[in-house]
CSV table of C-alpha atoms and ligand atoms in Angstrom, one decimal:
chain,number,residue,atom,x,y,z
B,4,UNK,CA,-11.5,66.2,-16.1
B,5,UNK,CA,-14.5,68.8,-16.6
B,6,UNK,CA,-16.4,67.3,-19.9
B,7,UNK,CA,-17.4,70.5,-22.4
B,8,UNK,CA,-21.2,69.5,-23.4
B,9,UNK,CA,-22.9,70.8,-26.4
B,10,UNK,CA,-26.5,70.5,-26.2
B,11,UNK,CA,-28.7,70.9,-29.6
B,12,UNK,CA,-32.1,72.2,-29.4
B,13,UNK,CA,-35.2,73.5,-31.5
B,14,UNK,CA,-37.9,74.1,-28.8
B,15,UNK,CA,-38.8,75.4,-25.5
B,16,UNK,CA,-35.3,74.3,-24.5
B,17,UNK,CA,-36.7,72.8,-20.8
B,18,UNK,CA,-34.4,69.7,-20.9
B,19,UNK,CA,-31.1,72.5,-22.0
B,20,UNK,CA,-32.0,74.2,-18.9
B,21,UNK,CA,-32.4,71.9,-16.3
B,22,UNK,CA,-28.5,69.9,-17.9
B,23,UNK,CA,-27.2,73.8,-18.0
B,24,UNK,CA,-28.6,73.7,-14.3
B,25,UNK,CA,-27.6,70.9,-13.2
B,26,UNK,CA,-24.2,71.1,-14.3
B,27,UNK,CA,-23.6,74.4,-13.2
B,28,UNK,CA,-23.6,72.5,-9.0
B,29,UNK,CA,-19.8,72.3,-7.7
B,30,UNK,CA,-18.0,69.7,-8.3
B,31,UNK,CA,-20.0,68.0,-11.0
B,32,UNK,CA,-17.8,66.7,-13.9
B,33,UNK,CA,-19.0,68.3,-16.8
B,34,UNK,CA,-20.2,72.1,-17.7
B,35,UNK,CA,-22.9,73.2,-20.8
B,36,UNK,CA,-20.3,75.3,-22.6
B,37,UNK,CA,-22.1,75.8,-25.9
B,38,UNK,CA,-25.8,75.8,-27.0
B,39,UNK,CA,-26.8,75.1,-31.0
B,40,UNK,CA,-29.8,75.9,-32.0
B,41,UNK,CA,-31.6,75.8,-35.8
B,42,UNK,CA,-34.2,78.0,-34.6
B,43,UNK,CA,-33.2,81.5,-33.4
B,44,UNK,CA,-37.1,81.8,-31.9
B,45,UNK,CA,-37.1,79.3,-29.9
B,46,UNK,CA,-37.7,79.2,-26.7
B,47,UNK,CA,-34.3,77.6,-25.8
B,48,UNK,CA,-31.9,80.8,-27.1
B,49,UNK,CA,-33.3,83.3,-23.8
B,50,UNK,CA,-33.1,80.2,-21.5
B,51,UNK,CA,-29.2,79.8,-22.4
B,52,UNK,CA,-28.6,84.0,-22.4
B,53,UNK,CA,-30.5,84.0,-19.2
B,54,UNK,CA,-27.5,81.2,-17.9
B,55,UNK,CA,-24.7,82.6,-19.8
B,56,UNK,CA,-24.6,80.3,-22.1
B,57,UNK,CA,-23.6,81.0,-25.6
B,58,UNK,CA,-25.7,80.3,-28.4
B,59,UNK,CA,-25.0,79.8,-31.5
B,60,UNK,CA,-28.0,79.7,-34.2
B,61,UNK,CA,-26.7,77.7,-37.7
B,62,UNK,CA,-29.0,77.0,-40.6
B,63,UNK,CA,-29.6,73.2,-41.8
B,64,UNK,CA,-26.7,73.8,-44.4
B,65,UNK,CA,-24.1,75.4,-42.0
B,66,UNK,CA,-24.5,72.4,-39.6
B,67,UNK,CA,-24.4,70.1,-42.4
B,68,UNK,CA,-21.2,71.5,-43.3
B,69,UNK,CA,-18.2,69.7,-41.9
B,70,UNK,CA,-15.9,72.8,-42.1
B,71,UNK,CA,-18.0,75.0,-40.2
B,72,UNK,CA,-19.3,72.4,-37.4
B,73,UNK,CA,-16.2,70.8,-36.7
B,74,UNK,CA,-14.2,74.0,-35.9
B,75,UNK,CA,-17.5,75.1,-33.7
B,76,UNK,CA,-17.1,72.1,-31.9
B,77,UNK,CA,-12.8,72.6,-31.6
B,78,UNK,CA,-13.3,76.0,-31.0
B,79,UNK,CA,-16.0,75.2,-27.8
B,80,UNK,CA,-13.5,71.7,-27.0
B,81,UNK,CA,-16.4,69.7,-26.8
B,82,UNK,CA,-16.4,66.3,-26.1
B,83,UNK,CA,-20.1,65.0,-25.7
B,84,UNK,CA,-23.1,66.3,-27.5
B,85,UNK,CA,-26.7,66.0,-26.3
B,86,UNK,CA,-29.7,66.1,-28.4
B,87,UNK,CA,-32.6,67.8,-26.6
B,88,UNK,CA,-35.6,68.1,-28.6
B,89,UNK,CA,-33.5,69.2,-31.9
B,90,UNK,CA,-35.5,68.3,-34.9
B,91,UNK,CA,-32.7,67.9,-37.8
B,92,UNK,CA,-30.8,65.0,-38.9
B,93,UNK,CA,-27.4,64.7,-37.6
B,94,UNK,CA,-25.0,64.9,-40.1
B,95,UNK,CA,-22.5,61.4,-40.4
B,96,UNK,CA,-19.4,63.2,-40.2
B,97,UNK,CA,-20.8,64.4,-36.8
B,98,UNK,CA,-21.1,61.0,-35.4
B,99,UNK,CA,-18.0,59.6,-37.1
B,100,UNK,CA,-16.2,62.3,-34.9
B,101,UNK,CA,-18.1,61.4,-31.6
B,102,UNK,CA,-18.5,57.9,-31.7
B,103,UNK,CA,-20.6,57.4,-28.8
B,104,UNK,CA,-20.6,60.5,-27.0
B,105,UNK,CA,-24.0,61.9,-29.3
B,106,UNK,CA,-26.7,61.1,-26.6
B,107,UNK,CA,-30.7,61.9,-27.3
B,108,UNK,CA,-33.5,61.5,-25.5
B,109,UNK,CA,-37.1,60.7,-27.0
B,110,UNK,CA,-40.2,61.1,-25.7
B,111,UNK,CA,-41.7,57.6,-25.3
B,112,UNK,CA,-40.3,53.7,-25.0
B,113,UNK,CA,-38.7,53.0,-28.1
B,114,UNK,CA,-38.9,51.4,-30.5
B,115,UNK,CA,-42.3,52.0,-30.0
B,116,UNK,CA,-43.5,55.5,-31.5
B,117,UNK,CA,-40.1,56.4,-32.7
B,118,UNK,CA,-39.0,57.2,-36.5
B,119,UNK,CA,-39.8,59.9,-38.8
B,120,UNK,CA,-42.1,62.8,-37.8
B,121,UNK,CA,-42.5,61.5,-34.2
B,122,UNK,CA,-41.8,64.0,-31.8
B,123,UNK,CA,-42.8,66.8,-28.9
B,124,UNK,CA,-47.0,66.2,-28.6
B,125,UNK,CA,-46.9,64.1,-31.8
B,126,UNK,CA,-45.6,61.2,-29.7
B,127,UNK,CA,-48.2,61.9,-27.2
B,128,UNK,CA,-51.1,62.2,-29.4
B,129,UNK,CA,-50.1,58.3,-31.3
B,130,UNK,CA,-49.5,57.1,-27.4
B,131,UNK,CA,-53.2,57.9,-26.3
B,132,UNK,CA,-54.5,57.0,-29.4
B,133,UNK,CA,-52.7,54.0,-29.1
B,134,UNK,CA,-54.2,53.4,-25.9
B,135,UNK,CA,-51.2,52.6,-24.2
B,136,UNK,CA,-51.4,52.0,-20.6
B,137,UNK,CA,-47.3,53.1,-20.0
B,138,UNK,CA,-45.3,55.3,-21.6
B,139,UNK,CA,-41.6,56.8,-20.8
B,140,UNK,CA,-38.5,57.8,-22.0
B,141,UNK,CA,-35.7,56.7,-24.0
B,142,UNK,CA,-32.3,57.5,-24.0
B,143,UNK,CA,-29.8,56.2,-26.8
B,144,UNK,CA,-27.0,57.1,-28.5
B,145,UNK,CA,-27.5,58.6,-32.0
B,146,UNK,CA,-26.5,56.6,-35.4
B,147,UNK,CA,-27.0,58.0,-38.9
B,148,UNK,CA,-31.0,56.4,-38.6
B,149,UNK,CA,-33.9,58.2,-36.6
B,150,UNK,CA,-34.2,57.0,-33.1
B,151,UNK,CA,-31.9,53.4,-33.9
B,152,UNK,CA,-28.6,53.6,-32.0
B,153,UNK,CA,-28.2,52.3,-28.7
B,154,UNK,CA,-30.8,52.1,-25.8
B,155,UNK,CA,-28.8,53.6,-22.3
B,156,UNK,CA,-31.6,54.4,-20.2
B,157,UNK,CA,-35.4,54.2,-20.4
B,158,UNK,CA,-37.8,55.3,-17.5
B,159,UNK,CA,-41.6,54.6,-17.5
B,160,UNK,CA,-45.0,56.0,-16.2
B,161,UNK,CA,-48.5,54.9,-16.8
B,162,UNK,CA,-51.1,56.5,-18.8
B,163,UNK,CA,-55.0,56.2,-17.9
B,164,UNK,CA,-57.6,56.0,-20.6
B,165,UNK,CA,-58.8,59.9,-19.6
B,166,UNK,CA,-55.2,61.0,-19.8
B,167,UNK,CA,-54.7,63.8,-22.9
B,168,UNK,CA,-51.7,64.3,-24.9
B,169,UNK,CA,-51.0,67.4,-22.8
B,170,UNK,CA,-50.8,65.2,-19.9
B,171,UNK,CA,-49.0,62.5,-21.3
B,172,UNK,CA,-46.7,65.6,-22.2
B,173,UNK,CA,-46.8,67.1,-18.8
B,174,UNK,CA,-46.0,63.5,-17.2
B,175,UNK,CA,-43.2,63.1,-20.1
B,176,UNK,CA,-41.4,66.1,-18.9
B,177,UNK,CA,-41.5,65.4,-15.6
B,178,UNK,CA,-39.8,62.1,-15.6
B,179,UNK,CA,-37.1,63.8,-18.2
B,180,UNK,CA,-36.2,66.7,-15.7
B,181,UNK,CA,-35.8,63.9,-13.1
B,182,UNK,CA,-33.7,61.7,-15.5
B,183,UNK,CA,-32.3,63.1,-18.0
B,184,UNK,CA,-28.6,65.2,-16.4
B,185,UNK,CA,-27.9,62.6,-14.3
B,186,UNK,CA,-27.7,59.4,-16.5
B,187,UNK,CA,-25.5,62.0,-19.0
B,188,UNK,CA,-23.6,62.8,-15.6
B,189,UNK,CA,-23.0,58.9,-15.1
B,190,UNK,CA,-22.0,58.3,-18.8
B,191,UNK,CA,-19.2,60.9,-18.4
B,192,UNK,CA,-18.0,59.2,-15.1
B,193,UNK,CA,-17.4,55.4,-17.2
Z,220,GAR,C1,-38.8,66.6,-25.1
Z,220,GAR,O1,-39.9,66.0,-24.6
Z,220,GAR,C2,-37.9,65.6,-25.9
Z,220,GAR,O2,-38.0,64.3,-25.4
Z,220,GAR,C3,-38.6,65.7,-27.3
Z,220,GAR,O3,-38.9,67.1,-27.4
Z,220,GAR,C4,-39.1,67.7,-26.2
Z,220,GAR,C5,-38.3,68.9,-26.1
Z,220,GAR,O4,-38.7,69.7,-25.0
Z,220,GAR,N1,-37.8,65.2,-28.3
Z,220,GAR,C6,-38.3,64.5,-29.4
Z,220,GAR,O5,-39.5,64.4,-29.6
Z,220,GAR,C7,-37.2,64.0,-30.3
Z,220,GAR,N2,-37.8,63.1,-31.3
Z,220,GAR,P1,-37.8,70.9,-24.4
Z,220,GAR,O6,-37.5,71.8,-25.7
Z,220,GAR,O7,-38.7,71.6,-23.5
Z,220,GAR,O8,-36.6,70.3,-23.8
């Protein structure tokens, strides 16, 4: 069976690429067939229309808005959604109809520097303030609270007392483009 992804995304849209990517190899079990993005700027919408991907660009009302979402989602026949830097709340009636299968990742080792307002270089700045000596990734499964649902996968680096935020960042991303598709690939194959 060929899994229908919908990835959601407000930035740059690096993690969306390199799933689209990655998915797009023969024989892989799942293909990016829809992107949604709040943010018709963002980096993220040329990435998809240089893939072929189609976009589609919905206000925080239209995606809180069962009628709307849940026909996007028939219409597309998805069946998993991914979170990739996407800075709204998720609507309930979204998870109620995807128990499980709403995945995000987060930019450091949750719990720590998770919750409300932490994300992108935010996360970074609090980790070398912090003066963590690791950071990583986290990927869960998303419940109605910020950053709370289930931990699936978390992957770790270390940070050095000169390291900036930009590098944290830098070594961040470099551990999600390694990660990130293939432990979504392995949760489609359970
Ligand atoms: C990623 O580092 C992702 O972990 C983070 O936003 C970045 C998006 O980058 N997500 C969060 O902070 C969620 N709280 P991208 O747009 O280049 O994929």
């Amino acid at each position: 069976m060929t899994h229908r992804i919908a990835i959601f995304a407000s930035g740059n849209g690096s993690n969306a690429e390199n799933i689209i990517r990655h998915f797009n190899h023969h024989r892989r079990n799942a293909r990016v067939a829809l992107i949604i993005t709040n943010r018709p700027e963002a980096g993220v919408v040329e990435r998809a229309r240089q893939l072929g991907v189609p976009v589609k660009t919905l206000t925080r009302t239209e995606i809180h808005n069962p009628e709307i979402m849940l026909s996007l989602m028939k219409e597309h026949d998805i069946s998993m959604i991914v979170l990739a830097g996407f800075l709204l709340m998720i609507p309930e009636f979204l998870i109620d109809n995807y128990p499980g299968r709403i995945i995000n990742i987060h930019p450091s080792l949750l719990p720590k520097f998770g919750g409300k307002g932490m994300y992108g270089i935010h996360v970074h700045r609090a980790v070398a303030e912090a003066r963590e000596t690791v950071t990583g990734i986290t990927i869960h499964t998303v419940s109605a609270q910020y950053d709370q649902g289930t931990i699936l996968f978390q992957a770790q680096t270390d940070v050095r007392p000169t390291d900036t935020p930009e590098e944290i960042e830098t070594k961040i991303h470099n551990l999600e483009r390694q990660h990130f598709p293939q432990v979504i690939e392995q949760l489609l194959s359970r």
